[in-house]
Amino acid sequence: MSFLKLQNIQKSYSQERKAFACPSLEISKGGKVGIAGETGSGKSTLLKIIAGLEKPDEGEVFMDNESVYPKLDRLIPGHPEIAYLSQSFELPKFIKVIEFLHSSSIEEERFDQITRLCRVKGLLDKDTFALSGGERQRVALAKVILKEPVVLLLDEPYSNLDPHHERIIKEVIRDISKETDATILMVSHDPSDLLPWADKVLILKDGEIAQIGAPKEVYYKPVNEYTAGLFGDFQKLDGSKWSSLKQDLIVRPEQLTLNNHGKTGEVQAVYFHGNHELIEVKTDNETIQALASPGTYQKGDKVGVSIKLSDYPK
């Protein structure tokens, strides 16, 4: 059953620039939706429309079958039950973290739970101006979680973080997803970050939905090359040359198997990637790339190439 629903949404910034258009989008309560797309595809606009920070030219957003717009606070923009964390958030300066986070309306038990969940317990006595970028991100996230939002919108929470703090914030968001009932929509600058977290991935292009589906579906069955390219390496192969399939195949390197049967080819190059190697093989009509364990093949080897066709609809 849908909990969050967008209906006939249209948003433009000018006659030439369409920001976002969505005939219909439904999200289940407690859902985790990852939003991917190239720069300017409408990702942030979508979040702001849901948050009530931008009103569409046409259409409405419904939460639990009620329009969110009558509840928008005109003095403080947004909906009281929808939290939006921008990638360009600012914390007040010259204030202790505990002063920023705490208020008399928050029970101590909940305050302790959320500060531990967001990994900011050890930061409470610090000044906000002394925090690192990753620490500021976690403090800002703790602030919005303490308000107990029904819907949480995260706009590129991993951007501009070093690997250490990126790993921590990923753990925090994972735990928030498990331990709260919030419906969460998240944009990431690296779409591959969404695959292990989301239960649904929404892909935008030029302000419209290009594809929506489970992570494995959008990864292994992309509707086009644009969608495929967002999530890493792929190859477009002529299906008639590999099987009885009439359509072209979009395949990932791990969907190609190197063995002693299948289409014959010769290894042209081997690229080391740590726990695996990317093997470039030239067949009679095309060059393909497949994965193998390190040390399995070398340049000049004759190999057979097969595609795992079970990943494709007949």
PDB file of C-alpha atoms in Angstrom:
ATOM      1  CA  MET A   1       0.000   0.000   0.000  1.00  0.00           C
ATOM      2  CA  SER A   2       1.406   3.416  -0.954  1.00  0.00           C
ATOM      3  CA  PHE A   3       2.228   5.831   1.868  1.00  0.00           C
ATOM      4  CA  LEU A   4       3.880   8.618  -0.100  1.00  0.00           C
ATOM      5  CA  LYS A   5       2.376   9.467  -3.472  1.00  0.00           C
ATOM      6  CA  LEU A   6       3.237  11.992  -6.173  1.00  0.00           C
ATOM      7  CA  GLN A   7       0.473  12.668  -8.666  1.00  0.00           C
ATOM      8  CA  ASN A   8       0.738  14.619 -11.940  1.00  0.00           C
ATOM      9  CA  ILE A   9       3.727  16.660 -10.748  1.00  0.00           C
ATOM     10  CA  GLN A  10       5.100  19.316 -13.108  1.00  0.00           C
ATOM     11  CA  LYS A  11       7.860  21.755 -12.194  1.00  0.00           C
ATOM     12  CA  SER A  12       9.687  24.149 -14.524  1.00  0.00           C
ATOM     13  CA  TYR A  13      12.102  26.993 -13.868  1.00  0.00           C
ATOM     14  CA  SER A  14      11.544  28.514 -17.312  1.00  0.00           C
ATOM     15  CA  GLN A  15       9.921  27.639 -20.636  1.00  0.00           C
ATOM     16  CA  GLU A  16      13.192  26.095 -21.762  1.00  0.00           C
ATOM     17  CA  ARG A  17      14.090  24.336 -18.530  1.00  0.00           C
ATOM     18  CA  LYS A  18      11.864  21.556 -17.220  1.00  0.00           C
ATOM     19  CA  ALA A  19      13.021  20.665 -13.710  1.00  0.00           C
ATOM     20  CA  PHE A  20      10.837  17.639 -12.952  1.00  0.00           C
ATOM     21  CA  ALA A  21       7.773  15.843 -14.290  1.00  0.00           C
ATOM     22  CA  CYS A  22       6.141  12.800 -12.744  1.00  0.00           C
ATOM     23  CA  PRO A  23       2.695  11.437 -13.722  1.00  0.00           C
ATOM     24  CA  SER A  24       2.687   9.028 -10.777  1.00  0.00           C
ATOM     25  CA  LEU A  25       5.054   7.728  -8.097  1.00  0.00           C
ATOM     26  CA  GLU A  26       4.101   5.631  -5.067  1.00  0.00           C
ATOM     27  CA  ILE A  27       6.350   4.721  -2.132  1.00  0.00           C
ATOM     28  CA  SER A  28       5.486   2.272   0.645  1.00  0.00           C
ATOM     29  CA  LYS A  29       5.644   3.194   4.331  1.00  0.00           C
ATOM     30  CA  GLY A  30       9.090   2.485   5.714  1.00  0.00           C
ATOM     31  CA  GLY A  31      10.514   2.162   2.209  1.00  0.00           C
ATOM     32  CA  LYS A  32      14.128   2.935   1.339  1.00  0.00           C
ATOM     33  CA  VAL A  33      14.316   4.613  -2.054  1.00  0.00           C
ATOM     34  CA  GLY A  34      17.614   5.486  -3.700  1.00  0.00           C
ATOM     35  CA  ILE A  35      17.560   8.227  -6.338  1.00  0.00           C
ATOM     36  CA  ALA A  36      20.170   8.240  -9.106  1.00  0.00           C
ATOM     37  CA  GLY A  37      20.807  10.326 -12.182  1.00  0.00           C
ATOM     38  CA  GLU A  38      23.311  12.611 -13.815  1.00  0.00           C
ATOM     39  CA  THR A  39      23.815  16.205 -12.656  1.00  0.00           C
ATOM     40  CA  GLY A  40      20.748  18.290 -13.473  1.00  0.00           C
ATOM     41  CA  SER A  41      18.418  15.310 -13.848  1.00  0.00           C
ATOM     42  CA  GLY A  42      16.015  16.560 -11.154  1.00  0.00           C
ATOM     43  CA  LYS A  43      17.130  14.610  -8.068  1.00  0.00           C
ATOM     44  CA  SER A  44      17.308  17.528  -5.628  1.00  0.00           C
ATOM     45  CA  THR A  45      14.183  19.105  -7.128  1.00  0.00           C
ATOM     46  CA  LEU A  46      12.254  15.899  -6.429  1.00  0.00           C
ATOM     47  CA  LEU A  47      13.328  15.896  -2.771  1.00  0.00           C
ATOM     48  CA  LYS A  48      12.479  19.580  -2.338  1.00  0.00           C
ATOM     49  CA  ILE A  49       9.020  19.083  -3.853  1.00  0.00           C
ATOM     50  CA  ILE A  50       8.323  16.215  -1.439  1.00  0.00           C
ATOM     51  CA  ALA A  51       9.667  18.277   1.473  1.00  0.00           C
ATOM     52  CA  GLY A  52       7.424  21.196   0.548  1.00  0.00           C
ATOM     53  CA  LEU A  53      10.413  23.486   0.008  1.00  0.00           C
ATOM     54  CA  GLU A  54       9.431  23.908  -3.637  1.00  0.00           C
ATOM     55  CA  LYS A  55       5.842  23.801  -4.801  1.00  0.00           C
ATOM     56  CA  PRO A  56       5.200  22.248  -8.209  1.00  0.00           C
ATOM     57  CA  ASP A  57       3.470  24.167 -10.976  1.00  0.00           C
ATOM     58  CA  GLU A  58       0.964  21.329 -11.202  1.00  0.00           C
ATOM     59  CA  GLY A  59       0.095  18.220  -9.201  1.00  0.00           C
ATOM     60  CA  GLU A  60       0.203  17.233  -5.546  1.00  0.00           C
ATOM     61  CA  VAL A  61       2.156  15.191  -3.032  1.00  0.00           C
ATOM     62  CA  PHE A  62       0.147  12.963  -0.688  1.00  0.00           C
ATOM     63  CA  MET A  63       1.304  11.407   2.569  1.00  0.00           C
ATOM     64  CA  ASP A  64      -0.964   8.772   4.065  1.00  0.00           C
ATOM     65  CA  ASN A  65      -3.711   9.850   1.624  1.00  0.00           C
ATOM     66  CA  GLU A  66      -3.567  13.513   2.700  1.00  0.00           C
ATOM     67  CA  SER A  67      -2.043  16.346   0.684  1.00  0.00           C
ATOM     68  CA  VAL A  68       1.119  17.662   2.321  1.00  0.00           C
ATOM     69  CA  TYR A  69       0.508  21.229   1.132  1.00  0.00           C
ATOM     70  CA  PRO A  70      -2.148  22.373   3.649  1.00  0.00           C
ATOM     71  CA  LYS A  71       0.343  21.648   6.455  1.00  0.00           C
ATOM     72  CA  LEU A  72       3.233  23.611   4.986  1.00  0.00           C
ATOM     73  CA  ASP A  73       4.532  26.174   7.463  1.00  0.00           C
ATOM     74  CA  ARG A  74       4.824  29.488   5.640  1.00  0.00           C
ATOM     75  CA  LEU A  75       7.168  30.988   8.283  1.00  0.00           C
ATOM     76  CA  ILE A  76       9.446  27.957   8.392  1.00  0.00           C
ATOM     77  CA  PRO A  77       9.208  26.317   4.941  1.00  0.00           C
ATOM     78  CA  GLY A  78       8.460  22.622   4.819  1.00  0.00           C
ATOM     79  CA  HIS A  79       6.203  19.989   6.340  1.00  0.00           C
ATOM     80  CA  PRO A  80       6.541  19.262  10.097  1.00  0.00           C
ATOM     81  CA  GLU A  81       6.728  15.493   9.581  1.00  0.00           C
ATOM     82  CA  ILE A  82       9.118  15.573   6.616  1.00  0.00           C
ATOM     83  CA  ALA A  83      12.827  16.230   7.227  1.00  0.00           C
ATOM     84  CA  TYR A  84      15.154  17.333   4.442  1.00  0.00           C
ATOM     85  CA  LEU A  85      18.932  17.296   4.926  1.00  0.00           C
ATOM     86  CA  SER A  86      20.658  19.265   2.205  1.00  0.00           C
ATOM     87  CA  GLN A  87      24.202  18.589   1.031  1.00  0.00           C
ATOM     88  CA  SER A  88      24.920  22.270   1.773  1.00  0.00           C
ATOM     89  CA  PHE A  89      23.628  22.349   5.369  1.00  0.00           C
ATOM     90  CA  GLU A  90      25.136  24.744   7.926  1.00  0.00           C
ATOM     91  CA  LEU A  91      25.502  24.335  11.692  1.00  0.00           C
ATOM     92  CA  PRO A  92      25.372  27.369  13.988  1.00  0.00           C
ATOM     93  CA  LYS A  93      28.862  28.457  15.047  1.00  0.00           C
ATOM     94  CA  PHE A  94      30.230  29.052  18.547  1.00  0.00           C
ATOM     95  CA  ILE A  95      27.859  26.627  20.236  1.00  0.00           C
ATOM     96  CA  LYS A  96      28.412  23.267  21.870  1.00  0.00           C
ATOM     97  CA  VAL A  97      27.057  20.232  20.049  1.00  0.00           C
ATOM     98  CA  ILE A  98      24.930  19.272  23.057  1.00  0.00           C
ATOM     99  CA  GLU A  99      23.346  22.759  23.072  1.00  0.00           C
ATOM    100  CA  PHE A 100      22.544  22.437  19.385  1.00  0.00           C
ATOM    101  CA  LEU A 101      20.990  18.973  19.712  1.00  0.00           C
ATOM    102  CA  HIS A 102      19.267  18.989  23.089  1.00  0.00           C
ATOM    103  CA  SER A 103      15.988  20.581  24.118  1.00  0.00           C
ATOM    104  CA  SER A 104      13.674  20.180  27.090  1.00  0.00           C
ATOM    105  CA  SER A 105      11.104  18.379  24.929  1.00  0.00           C
ATOM    106  CA  ILE A 106      13.440  15.445  24.212  1.00  0.00           C
ATOM    107  CA  GLU A 107      13.465  12.545  26.673  1.00  0.00           C
ATOM    108  CA  GLU A 108      16.929  11.660  27.959  1.00  0.00           C
ATOM    109  CA  GLU A 109      16.567   8.025  26.929  1.00  0.00           C
ATOM    110  CA  ARG A 110      15.756   8.988  23.348  1.00  0.00           C
ATOM    111  CA  PHE A 111      18.518  11.592  23.274  1.00  0.00           C
ATOM    112  CA  ASP A 112      21.015   8.961  24.377  1.00  0.00           C
ATOM    113  CA  GLN A 113      19.696   6.456  21.809  1.00  0.00           C
ATOM    114  CA  ILE A 114      19.907   8.852  18.845  1.00  0.00           C
ATOM    115  CA  THR A 115      23.291  10.339  19.740  1.00  0.00           C
ATOM    116  CA  ARG A 116      24.704   6.823  19.974  1.00  0.00           C
ATOM    117  CA  LEU A 117      22.950   5.767  16.758  1.00  0.00           C
ATOM    118  CA  CYS A 118      24.438   8.746  14.892  1.00  0.00           C
ATOM    119  CA  ARG A 119      27.911   8.246  16.434  1.00  0.00           C
ATOM    120  CA  VAL A 120      27.944  11.716  18.007  1.00  0.00           C
ATOM    121  CA  LYS A 121      27.970  10.758  21.705  1.00  0.00           C
ATOM    122  CA  GLY A 122      31.659  11.605  21.935  1.00  0.00           C
ATOM    123  CA  LEU A 123      31.159  14.965  20.225  1.00  0.00           C
ATOM    124  CA  LEU A 124      28.617  16.509  22.611  1.00  0.00           C
ATOM    125  CA  ASP A 125      31.129  18.703  24.464  1.00  0.00           C
ATOM    126  CA  LYS A 126      32.809  19.950  21.291  1.00  0.00           C
ATOM    127  CA  ASP A 127      32.203  23.320  19.665  1.00  0.00           C
ATOM    128  CA  THR A 128      30.418  23.036  16.328  1.00  0.00           C
ATOM    129  CA  PHE A 129      33.098  25.096  14.546  1.00  0.00           C
ATOM    130  CA  ALA A 130      35.741  22.549  15.630  1.00  0.00           C
ATOM    131  CA  LEU A 131      34.030  19.581  13.954  1.00  0.00           C
ATOM    132  CA  SER A 132      35.302  17.879  10.824  1.00  0.00           C
ATOM    133  CA  GLY A 133      33.081  17.625   7.754  1.00  0.00           C
ATOM    134  CA  GLY A 134      32.066  14.069   8.595  1.00  0.00           C
ATOM    135  CA  GLU A 135      31.324  14.982  12.211  1.00  0.00           C
ATOM    136  CA  ARG A 136      29.179  17.949  11.134  1.00  0.00           C
ATOM    137  CA  GLN A 137      27.253  15.648   8.813  1.00  0.00           C
ATOM    138  CA  ARG A 138      26.475  13.214  11.647  1.00  0.00           C
ATOM    139  CA  VAL A 139      25.478  16.015  14.029  1.00  0.00           C
ATOM    140  CA  ALA A 140      23.125  17.487  11.417  1.00  0.00           C
ATOM    141  CA  LEU A 141      21.622  14.043  10.842  1.00  0.00           C
ATOM    142  CA  ALA A 142      21.142  13.520  14.591  1.00  0.00           C
ATOM    143  CA  LYS A 143      19.306  16.858  14.760  1.00  0.00           C
ATOM    144  CA  VAL A 144      16.727  15.852  12.146  1.00  0.00           C
ATOM    145  CA  ILE A 145      16.306  12.320  13.573  1.00  0.00           C
ATOM    146  CA  LEU A 146      15.610  13.739  17.039  1.00  0.00           C
ATOM    147  CA  LYS A 147      12.554  15.447  15.514  1.00  0.00           C
ATOM    148  CA  GLU A 148      11.164  11.972  14.687  1.00  0.00           C
ATOM    149  CA  PRO A 149      10.337  12.621  11.028  1.00  0.00           C
ATOM    150  CA  VAL A 150       7.904  10.329   9.271  1.00  0.00           C
ATOM    151  CA  VAL A 151       9.750  10.929   5.992  1.00  0.00           C
ATOM    152  CA  LEU A 152      13.506  11.542   5.811  1.00  0.00           C
ATOM    153  CA  LEU A 153      15.023  13.045   2.654  1.00  0.00           C
ATOM    154  CA  LEU A 154      18.816  12.868   2.305  1.00  0.00           C
ATOM    155  CA  ASP A 155      20.462  14.863  -0.477  1.00  0.00           C
ATOM    156  CA  GLU A 156      23.921  13.412  -1.178  1.00  0.00           C
ATOM    157  CA  PRO A 157      24.909  12.683   2.456  1.00  0.00           C
ATOM    158  CA  TYR A 158      28.192  11.060   1.350  1.00  0.00           C
ATOM    159  CA  SER A 159      29.511  13.949  -0.752  1.00  0.00           C
ATOM    160  CA  ASN A 160      32.770  15.730   0.171  1.00  0.00           C
ATOM    161  CA  LEU A 161      33.704  13.167   2.828  1.00  0.00           C
ATOM    162  CA  ASP A 162      36.990  11.311   3.158  1.00  0.00           C
ATOM    163  CA  PRO A 163      36.770   7.479   2.990  1.00  0.00           C
ATOM    164  CA  HIS A 164      36.826   7.077   6.794  1.00  0.00           C
ATOM    165  CA  HIS A 165      33.937   9.459   7.495  1.00  0.00           C
ATOM    166  CA  GLU A 166      32.042   8.209   4.445  1.00  0.00           C
ATOM    167  CA  ARG A 167      32.168   4.679   5.864  1.00  0.00           C
ATOM    168  CA  ILE A 168      30.881   5.915   9.237  1.00  0.00           C
ATOM    169  CA  ILE A 169      27.961   7.900   7.774  1.00  0.00           C
ATOM    170  CA  LYS A 170      27.000   4.875   5.659  1.00  0.00           C
ATOM    171  CA  GLU A 171      26.860   2.779   8.836  1.00  0.00           C
ATOM    172  CA  VAL A 172      24.771   5.470  10.542  1.00  0.00           C
ATOM    173  CA  ILE A 173      22.242   5.638   7.697  1.00  0.00           C
ATOM    174  CA  ARG A 174      22.083   1.836   7.566  1.00  0.00           C
ATOM    175  CA  ASP A 175      21.311   1.702  11.303  1.00  0.00           C
ATOM    176  CA  ILE A 176      18.758   4.526  11.093  1.00  0.00           C
ATOM    177  CA  SER A 177      17.006   2.573   8.338  1.00  0.00           C
ATOM    178  CA  LYS A 178      16.826  -0.480  10.593  1.00  0.00           C
ATOM    179  CA  GLU A 179      15.936   1.142  13.902  1.00  0.00           C
ATOM    180  CA  THR A 180      13.405   3.800  12.879  1.00  0.00           C
ATOM    181  CA  ASP A 181      10.109   3.584  11.005  1.00  0.00           C
ATOM    182  CA  ALA A 182      10.925   6.525   8.756  1.00  0.00           C
ATOM    183  CA  THR A 183      10.366   6.333   5.013  1.00  0.00           C
ATOM    184  CA  ILE A 184      13.738   7.359   3.564  1.00  0.00           C
ATOM    185  CA  LEU A 185      14.616   8.754   0.142  1.00  0.00           C
ATOM    186  CA  MET A 186      18.304   9.290  -0.561  1.00  0.00           C
ATOM    187  CA  VAL A 187      20.277  10.838  -3.407  1.00  0.00           C
ATOM    188  CA  SER A 188      23.916   9.790  -3.789  1.00  0.00           C
ATOM    189  CA  HIS A 189      26.627  11.227  -6.035  1.00  0.00           C
ATOM    190  CA  ASP A 190      27.778   7.629  -6.541  1.00  0.00           C
ATOM    191  CA  PRO A 191      24.726   5.560  -7.604  1.00  0.00           C
ATOM    192  CA  SER A 192      26.483   2.294  -6.692  1.00  0.00           C
ATOM    193  CA  ASP A 193      26.176   3.356  -3.021  1.00  0.00           C
ATOM    194  CA  LEU A 194      22.407   2.909  -3.333  1.00  0.00           C
ATOM    195  CA  LEU A 195      22.444  -0.741  -4.420  1.00  0.00           C
ATOM    196  CA  PRO A 196      23.201  -2.410  -1.031  1.00  0.00           C
ATOM    197  CA  TRP A 197      20.967  -0.009   0.907  1.00  0.00           C
ATOM    198  CA  ALA A 198      17.793   0.652  -1.075  1.00  0.00           C
ATOM    199  CA  ASP A 199      14.803  -1.631  -1.608  1.00  0.00           C
ATOM    200  CA  LYS A 200      13.876   0.446  -4.671  1.00  0.00           C
ATOM    201  CA  VAL A 201      16.004   2.570  -6.999  1.00  0.00           C
ATOM    202  CA  LEU A 202      14.574   5.497  -8.952  1.00  0.00           C
ATOM    203  CA  ILE A 203      16.566   6.729 -11.956  1.00  0.00           C
ATOM    204  CA  LEU A 204      16.024  10.213 -13.359  1.00  0.00           C
ATOM    205  CA  LYS A 205      17.021  11.689 -16.702  1.00  0.00           C
ATOM    206  CA  ASP A 206      16.168  15.199 -17.903  1.00  0.00           C
ATOM    207  CA  GLY A 207      13.631  15.637 -15.109  1.00  0.00           C
ATOM    208  CA  GLU A 208      11.713  12.428 -15.817  1.00  0.00           C
ATOM    209  CA  ILE A 209      11.727   8.900 -14.425  1.00  0.00           C
ATOM    210  CA  ALA A 210      13.836   6.714 -16.716  1.00  0.00           C
ATOM    211  CA  GLN A 211      13.494   3.520 -14.680  1.00  0.00           C
ATOM    212  CA  ILE A 212      12.349   2.352 -11.271  1.00  0.00           C
ATOM    213  CA  GLY A 213      12.807  -1.071  -9.731  1.00  0.00           C
ATOM    214  CA  ALA A 214      14.619  -3.243  -7.213  1.00  0.00           C
ATOM    215  CA  PRO A 215      18.416  -2.751  -7.090  1.00  0.00           C
ATOM    216  CA  LYS A 216      19.155  -6.025  -8.910  1.00  0.00           C
ATOM    217  CA  GLU A 217      16.608  -5.194 -11.594  1.00  0.00           C
ATOM    218  CA  VAL A 218      18.013  -1.768 -12.479  1.00  0.00           C
ATOM    219  CA  TYR A 219      21.564  -3.134 -12.329  1.00  0.00           C
ATOM    220  CA  TYR A 220      21.130  -6.308 -14.390  1.00  0.00           C
ATOM    221  CA  LYS A 221      18.168  -5.247 -16.530  1.00  0.00           C
ATOM    222  CA  PRO A 222      18.697  -1.554 -17.315  1.00  0.00           C
ATOM    223  CA  VAL A 223      16.232  -0.127 -19.810  1.00  0.00           C
ATOM    224  CA  ASN A 224      18.962   1.660 -21.758  1.00  0.00           C
ATOM    225  CA  GLU A 225      22.653   2.529 -21.855  1.00  0.00           C
ATOM    226  CA  TYR A 226      22.141   5.656 -19.743  1.00  0.00           C
ATOM    227  CA  THR A 227      20.730   3.630 -16.859  1.00  0.00           C
ATOM    228  CA  ALA A 228      23.384   0.951 -17.265  1.00  0.00           C
ATOM    229  CA  GLY A 229      26.231   3.451 -17.213  1.00  0.00           C
ATOM    230  CA  LEU A 230      25.209   4.945 -13.878  1.00  0.00           C
ATOM    231  CA  PHE A 231      26.091   1.720 -12.089  1.00  0.00           C
ATOM    232  CA  GLY A 232      29.440   0.844 -13.632  1.00  0.00           C
ATOM    233  CA  ASP A 233      30.966  -1.048 -16.540  1.00  0.00           C
ATOM    234  CA  PHE A 234      28.726  -2.642 -19.164  1.00  0.00           C
ATOM    235  CA  GLN A 235      28.826  -3.805 -22.761  1.00  0.00           C
ATOM    236  CA  LYS A 236      26.182  -3.739 -25.448  1.00  0.00           C
ATOM    237  CA  LEU A 237      26.254  -6.970 -27.452  1.00  0.00           C
ATOM    238  CA  ASP A 238      24.316  -8.209 -30.470  1.00  0.00           C
ATOM    239  CA  GLY A 239      21.953 -10.813 -29.002  1.00  0.00           C
ATOM    240  CA  SER A 240      21.584 -12.659 -32.315  1.00  0.00           C
ATOM    241  CA  LYS A 241      25.316 -13.428 -32.345  1.00  0.00           C
ATOM    242  CA  TRP A 242      25.278 -14.913 -28.862  1.00  0.00           C
ATOM    243  CA  SER A 243      21.937 -16.719 -28.745  1.00  0.00           C
ATOM    244  CA  SER A 244      18.498 -16.834 -30.311  1.00  0.00           C
ATOM    245  CA  LEU A 245      17.606 -13.536 -28.651  1.00  0.00           C
ATOM    246  CA  LYS A 246      16.632 -10.827 -31.117  1.00  0.00           C
ATOM    247  CA  GLN A 247      17.313  -7.782 -28.930  1.00  0.00           C
ATOM    248  CA  ASP A 248      20.689  -6.302 -28.067  1.00  0.00           C
ATOM    249  CA  LEU A 249      22.080  -7.357 -24.711  1.00  0.00           C
ATOM    250  CA  ILE A 250      23.401  -4.990 -22.060  1.00  0.00           C
ATOM    251  CA  VAL A 251      25.727  -7.095 -19.931  1.00  0.00           C
ATOM    252  CA  ARG A 252      27.984  -6.535 -16.935  1.00  0.00           C
ATOM    253  CA  PRO A 253      31.505  -8.024 -16.950  1.00  0.00           C
ATOM    254  CA  GLU A 254      30.502 -10.508 -14.236  1.00  0.00           C
ATOM    255  CA  GLN A 255      27.728 -11.864 -16.490  1.00  0.00           C
ATOM    256  CA  LEU A 256      30.311 -13.129 -18.981  1.00  0.00           C
ATOM    257  CA  THR A 257      31.943 -16.438 -18.123  1.00  0.00           C
ATOM    258  CA  LEU A 258      35.355 -17.522 -19.414  1.00  0.00           C
ATOM    259  CA  ASN A 259      35.685 -21.298 -19.876  1.00  0.00           C
ATOM    260  CA  ASN A 260      36.598 -24.032 -22.360  1.00  0.00           C
ATOM    261  CA  HIS A 261      33.376 -23.761 -24.368  1.00  0.00           C
ATOM    262  CA  GLY A 262      31.157 -21.007 -25.728  1.00  0.00           C
ATOM    263  CA  LYS A 263      32.324 -18.458 -28.283  1.00  0.00           C
ATOM    264  CA  THR A 264      36.068 -18.727 -28.906  1.00  0.00           C
ATOM    265  CA  GLY A 265      38.324 -15.736 -28.386  1.00  0.00           C
ATOM    266  CA  GLU A 266      41.838 -14.625 -27.524  1.00  0.00           C
ATOM    267  CA  VAL A 267      42.903 -12.666 -24.447  1.00  0.00           C
ATOM    268  CA  GLN A 268      44.090  -9.221 -25.556  1.00  0.00           C
ATOM    269  CA  ALA A 269      44.823  -7.671 -22.161  1.00  0.00           C
ATOM    270  CA  VAL A 270      44.641  -8.380 -18.428  1.00  0.00           C
ATOM    271  CA  TYR A 271      43.932  -5.565 -15.947  1.00  0.00           C
ATOM    272  CA  PHE A 272      44.622  -6.164 -12.243  1.00  0.00           C
ATOM    273  CA  HIS A 273      41.986  -4.822  -9.800  1.00  0.00           C
ATOM    274  CA  GLY A 274      43.112  -6.372  -6.522  1.00  0.00           C
ATOM    275  CA  ASN A 275      40.655  -9.183  -5.751  1.00  0.00           C
ATOM    276  CA  HIS A 276      39.855  -9.731  -9.438  1.00  0.00           C
ATOM    277  CA  GLU A 277      41.168  -9.098 -12.925  1.00  0.00           C
ATOM    278  CA  LEU A 278      39.372  -7.600 -15.918  1.00  0.00           C
ATOM    279  CA  ILE A 279      40.047  -9.792 -18.950  1.00  0.00           C
ATOM    280  CA  GLU A 280      39.699  -8.271 -22.417  1.00  0.00           C
ATOM    281  CA  VAL A 281      38.895 -10.916 -25.041  1.00  0.00           C
ATOM    282  CA  LYS A 282      38.599 -10.490 -28.810  1.00  0.00           C
ATOM    283  CA  THR A 283      36.158 -12.848 -30.520  1.00  0.00           C
ATOM    284  CA  ASP A 284      35.464 -13.084 -34.252  1.00  0.00           C
ATOM    285  CA  ASN A 285      33.109 -10.088 -34.241  1.00  0.00           C
ATOM    286  CA  GLU A 286      33.624  -8.014 -31.088  1.00  0.00           C
ATOM    287  CA  THR A 287      35.788  -7.352 -28.050  1.00  0.00           C
ATOM    288  CA  ILE A 288      34.326  -8.187 -24.644  1.00  0.00           C
ATOM    289  CA  GLN A 289      35.414  -7.776 -21.033  1.00  0.00           C
ATOM    290  CA  ALA A 290      34.914 -10.382 -18.322  1.00  0.00           C
ATOM    291  CA  LEU A 291      36.047 -10.904 -14.729  1.00  0.00           C
ATOM    292  CA  ALA A 292      38.361 -13.633 -13.457  1.00  0.00           C
ATOM    293  CA  SER A 293      40.415 -14.473 -10.367  1.00  0.00           C
ATOM    294  CA  PRO A 294      43.932 -12.985 -10.380  1.00  0.00           C
ATOM    295  CA  GLY A 295      46.467 -15.084 -12.270  1.00  0.00           C
ATOM    296  CA  THR A 296      43.902 -17.178 -14.155  1.00  0.00           C
ATOM    297  CA  TYR A 297      44.604 -15.833 -17.660  1.00  0.00           C
ATOM    298  CA  GLN A 298      47.360 -14.050 -19.518  1.00  0.00           C
ATOM    299  CA  LYS A 299      47.634 -12.250 -22.835  1.00  0.00           C
ATOM    300  CA  GLY A 300      47.433 -14.622 -25.804  1.00  0.00           C
ATOM    301  CA  ASP A 301      45.391 -17.341 -24.058  1.00  0.00           C
ATOM    302  CA  LYS A 302      42.596 -18.955 -26.080  1.00  0.00           C
ATOM    303  CA  VAL A 303      39.342 -18.970 -24.131  1.00  0.00           C
ATOM    304  CA  GLY A 304      35.644 -19.642 -24.525  1.00  0.00           C
ATOM    305  CA  VAL A 305      33.109 -16.955 -23.631  1.00  0.00           C
ATOM    306  CA  SER A 306      29.536 -17.567 -22.444  1.00  0.00           C
ATOM    307  CA  ILE A 307      26.787 -15.218 -21.243  1.00  0.00           C
ATOM    308  CA  LYS A 308      24.637 -16.004 -18.213  1.00  0.00           C
ATOM    309  CA  LEU A 309      21.389 -15.719 -20.162  1.00  0.00           C
ATOM    310  CA  SER A 310      19.288 -16.592 -17.122  1.00  0.00           C
ATOM    311  CA  ASP A 311      19.571 -12.904 -16.230  1.00  0.00           C
ATOM    312  CA  TYR A 312      17.525 -11.958 -19.307  1.00  0.00           C
ATOM    313  CA  PRO A 313      13.789 -12.312 -19.964  1.00  0.00           C
ATOM    314  CA  LYS A 314      12.919 -14.673 -22.816  1.00  0.00           C
TER     315      LYS A 314
END
